[in-house]
Amino acid sequence: GSLCPQTCFEGNDYGGCIADSGCVYGCFCPNGQVMDNNGKCIEPDRCPCLYNNHIYPQNSRIIMKKNATCHHECECLNGSFICDKIESTICITTNCTSNEFT
């Protein structure tokens, strides 16, 4: 198989592997499948998501910071977090008078 196997997290660094460096002995996924974080072969659209060095399973939801005042709810779909639903954005504005603090 390839020295650089297909995984759910394509950004993995396999020790500076070069894709065209030949074949190596080992266990590899069939064509059309990728290896997940547990070493199992799965369809790419079933991959978990990676965020801040944490792995989240399919369909899990987390809150991510969007900007200085807003956060949004994101859902793990097909190995990526989707955060584009308008109703999932939460913004906190603080309008304080001169004698109030936040």
PDB file of C-alpha atoms in Angstrom:
ATOM      1  CA  GLY A   1       0.000   0.000   0.000  1.00  0.00           C
ATOM      2  CA  SER A   2       0.877   3.672  -0.038  1.00  0.00           C
ATOM      3  CA  LEU A   3       3.297   5.181   2.452  1.00  0.00           C
ATOM      4  CA  CYS A   4       0.686   7.948   2.881  1.00  0.00           C
ATOM      5  CA  PRO A   5      -2.643   6.155   3.536  1.00  0.00           C
ATOM      6  CA  GLN A   6      -5.956   7.991   3.206  1.00  0.00           C
ATOM      7  CA  THR A   7      -7.361   8.981   6.596  1.00  0.00           C
ATOM      8  CA  CYS A   8     -10.238  11.053   7.920  1.00  0.00           C
ATOM      9  CA  PHE A   9      -7.746  13.740   8.894  1.00  0.00           C
ATOM     10  CA  GLU A  10      -5.835  14.465   5.699  1.00  0.00           C
ATOM     11  CA  GLY A  11      -3.654  16.996   7.503  1.00  0.00           C
ATOM     12  CA  ASN A  12      -1.797  14.182   9.279  1.00  0.00           C
ATOM     13  CA  ASP A  13       1.957  14.270   8.904  1.00  0.00           C
ATOM     14  CA  TYR A  14       3.266  10.766   8.390  1.00  0.00           C
ATOM     15  CA  GLY A  15       6.855  11.684   9.133  1.00  0.00           C
ATOM     16  CA  GLY A  16       7.331  13.658   5.932  1.00  0.00           C
ATOM     17  CA  CYS A  17       5.969  10.936   3.674  1.00  0.00           C
ATOM     18  CA  ILE A  18       6.122  11.396  -0.054  1.00  0.00           C
ATOM     19  CA  ALA A  19       3.085   9.971  -1.816  1.00  0.00           C
ATOM     20  CA  ASP A  20       5.088   8.640  -4.774  1.00  0.00           C
ATOM     21  CA  SER A  21       7.773   6.919  -2.688  1.00  0.00           C
ATOM     22  CA  GLY A  22       6.569   3.393  -3.431  1.00  0.00           C
ATOM     23  CA  CYS A  23       4.636   0.721  -1.587  1.00  0.00           C
ATOM     24  CA  VAL A  24       4.927  -0.530   1.966  1.00  0.00           C
ATOM     25  CA  TYR A  25       3.649  -3.655   3.719  1.00  0.00           C
ATOM     26  CA  GLY A  26       0.694  -3.268   6.076  1.00  0.00           C
ATOM     27  CA  CYS A  27      -3.057  -2.980   6.465  1.00  0.00           C
ATOM     28  CA  PHE A  28      -4.836  -0.487   4.237  1.00  0.00           C
ATOM     29  CA  CYS A  29      -8.412   0.475   3.494  1.00  0.00           C
ATOM     30  CA  PRO A  30     -10.115  -0.590   0.269  1.00  0.00           C
ATOM     31  CA  ASN A  31     -10.559   2.003  -2.473  1.00  0.00           C
ATOM     32  CA  GLY A  32     -13.262   4.505  -1.575  1.00  0.00           C
ATOM     33  CA  GLN A  33     -12.709   4.148   2.171  1.00  0.00           C
ATOM     34  CA  VAL A  34     -10.471   5.979   4.628  1.00  0.00           C
ATOM     35  CA  MET A  35      -9.035   5.096   8.032  1.00  0.00           C
ATOM     36  CA  ASP A  36     -10.688   6.740  11.028  1.00  0.00           C
ATOM     37  CA  ASN A  37      -9.007   7.695  14.312  1.00  0.00           C
ATOM     38  CA  ASN A  38      -9.572   4.149  15.650  1.00  0.00           C
ATOM     39  CA  GLY A  39      -7.875   2.470  12.694  1.00  0.00           C
ATOM     40  CA  LYS A  40     -11.160   1.296  11.150  1.00  0.00           C
ATOM     41  CA  CYS A  41     -11.996   1.657   7.464  1.00  0.00           C
ATOM     42  CA  ILE A  42     -15.084   3.783   6.870  1.00  0.00           C
ATOM     43  CA  GLU A  43     -16.747   5.783   4.120  1.00  0.00           C
ATOM     44  CA  PRO A  44     -15.321   9.345   4.023  1.00  0.00           C
ATOM     45  CA  ASP A  45     -18.737  10.860   4.767  1.00  0.00           C
ATOM     46  CA  ARG A  46     -18.781   9.041   8.141  1.00  0.00           C
ATOM     47  CA  CYS A  47     -15.557  10.635   9.399  1.00  0.00           C
ATOM     48  CA  PRO A  48     -15.522  12.383  12.775  1.00  0.00           C
ATOM     49  CA  CYS A  49     -14.442  16.019  13.121  1.00  0.00           C
ATOM     50  CA  LEU A  50     -11.240  17.379  14.601  1.00  0.00           C
ATOM     51  CA  TYR A  51     -11.269  20.723  16.433  1.00  0.00           C
ATOM     52  CA  ASN A  52      -8.658  22.038  18.882  1.00  0.00           C
ATOM     53  CA  ASN A  53      -7.048  18.577  19.053  1.00  0.00           C
ATOM     54  CA  HIS A  54     -10.348  16.968  20.114  1.00  0.00           C
ATOM     55  CA  ILE A  55     -12.219  14.410  18.039  1.00  0.00           C
ATOM     56  CA  TYR A  56     -15.996  14.772  17.798  1.00  0.00           C
ATOM     57  CA  PRO A  57     -18.269  12.058  16.348  1.00  0.00           C
ATOM     58  CA  GLN A  58     -20.643  12.604  13.428  1.00  0.00           C
ATOM     59  CA  ASN A  59     -23.685  14.762  14.227  1.00  0.00           C
ATOM     60  CA  SER A  60     -22.172  16.148  17.445  1.00  0.00           C
ATOM     61  CA  ARG A  61     -22.650  19.862  18.079  1.00  0.00           C
ATOM     62  CA  ILE A  62     -20.288  22.321  19.704  1.00  0.00           C
ATOM     63  CA  ILE A  63     -20.186  26.072  20.246  1.00  0.00           C
ATOM     64  CA  MET A  64     -17.385  27.850  18.370  1.00  0.00           C
ATOM     65  CA  LYS A  65     -16.257  31.436  18.640  1.00  0.00           C
ATOM     66  CA  LYS A  66     -17.195  33.373  15.498  1.00  0.00           C
ATOM     67  CA  ASN A  67     -15.763  36.790  16.432  1.00  0.00           C
ATOM     68  CA  ALA A  68     -15.232  38.993  19.495  1.00  0.00           C
ATOM     69  CA  THR A  69     -18.924  39.091  20.456  1.00  0.00           C
ATOM     70  CA  CYS A  70     -20.538  36.147  18.660  1.00  0.00           C
ATOM     71  CA  HIS A  71     -20.481  32.370  18.918  1.00  0.00           C
ATOM     72  CA  HIS A  72     -22.266  29.854  16.775  1.00  0.00           C
ATOM     73  CA  GLU A  73     -23.413  26.294  17.105  1.00  0.00           C
ATOM     74  CA  CYS A  74     -21.641  23.988  14.686  1.00  0.00           C
ATOM     75  CA  GLU A  75     -22.491  20.425  13.710  1.00  0.00           C
ATOM     76  CA  CYS A  76     -20.061  17.709  12.640  1.00  0.00           C
ATOM     77  CA  LEU A  77     -21.139  16.504   9.199  1.00  0.00           C
ATOM     78  CA  ASN A  78     -19.011  14.461   6.799  1.00  0.00           C
ATOM     79  CA  GLY A  79     -15.833  15.134   8.764  1.00  0.00           C
ATOM     80  CA  SER A  80     -16.225  18.928   8.907  1.00  0.00           C
ATOM     81  CA  PHE A  81     -18.010  21.324  11.212  1.00  0.00           C
ATOM     82  CA  ILE A  82     -20.868  23.185   9.513  1.00  0.00           C
ATOM     83  CA  CYS A  83     -21.601  26.526  11.183  1.00  0.00           C
ATOM     84  CA  ASP A  84     -23.563  28.456   8.556  1.00  0.00           C
ATOM     85  CA  LYS A  85     -27.073  28.261  10.007  1.00  0.00           C
ATOM     86  CA  ILE A  86     -28.135  31.831  10.822  1.00  0.00           C
ATOM     87  CA  GLU A  87     -30.347  30.755  13.728  1.00  0.00           C
ATOM     88  CA  SER A  88     -27.363  29.110  15.413  1.00  0.00           C
ATOM     89  CA  THR A  89     -25.426  32.376  15.926  1.00  0.00           C
ATOM     90  CA  ILE A  90     -25.449  33.834  19.440  1.00  0.00           C
ATOM     91  CA  CYS A  91     -24.211  37.399  19.910  1.00  0.00           C
ATOM     92  CA  ILE A  92     -23.804  39.166  23.214  1.00  0.00           C
ATOM     93  CA  THR A  93     -23.766  42.928  23.185  1.00  0.00           C
ATOM     94  CA  THR A  94     -23.086  44.969  26.252  1.00  0.00           C
ATOM     95  CA  ASN A  95     -24.432  48.482  26.285  1.00  0.00           C
ATOM     96  CA  CYS A  96     -23.345  49.891  29.604  1.00  0.00           C
ATOM     97  CA  THR A  97     -23.987  53.331  30.965  1.00  0.00           C
ATOM     98  CA  SER A  98     -21.092  55.289  32.406  1.00  0.00           C
ATOM     99  CA  ASN A  99     -21.607  53.835  35.905  1.00  0.00           C
ATOM    100  CA  GLU A 100     -22.008  50.187  34.822  1.00  0.00           C
ATOM    101  CA  PHE A 101     -19.329  47.619  34.175  1.00  0.00           C
ATOM    102  CA  THR A 102     -19.219  44.245  32.475  1.00  0.00           C
TER     103      THR A 102
END
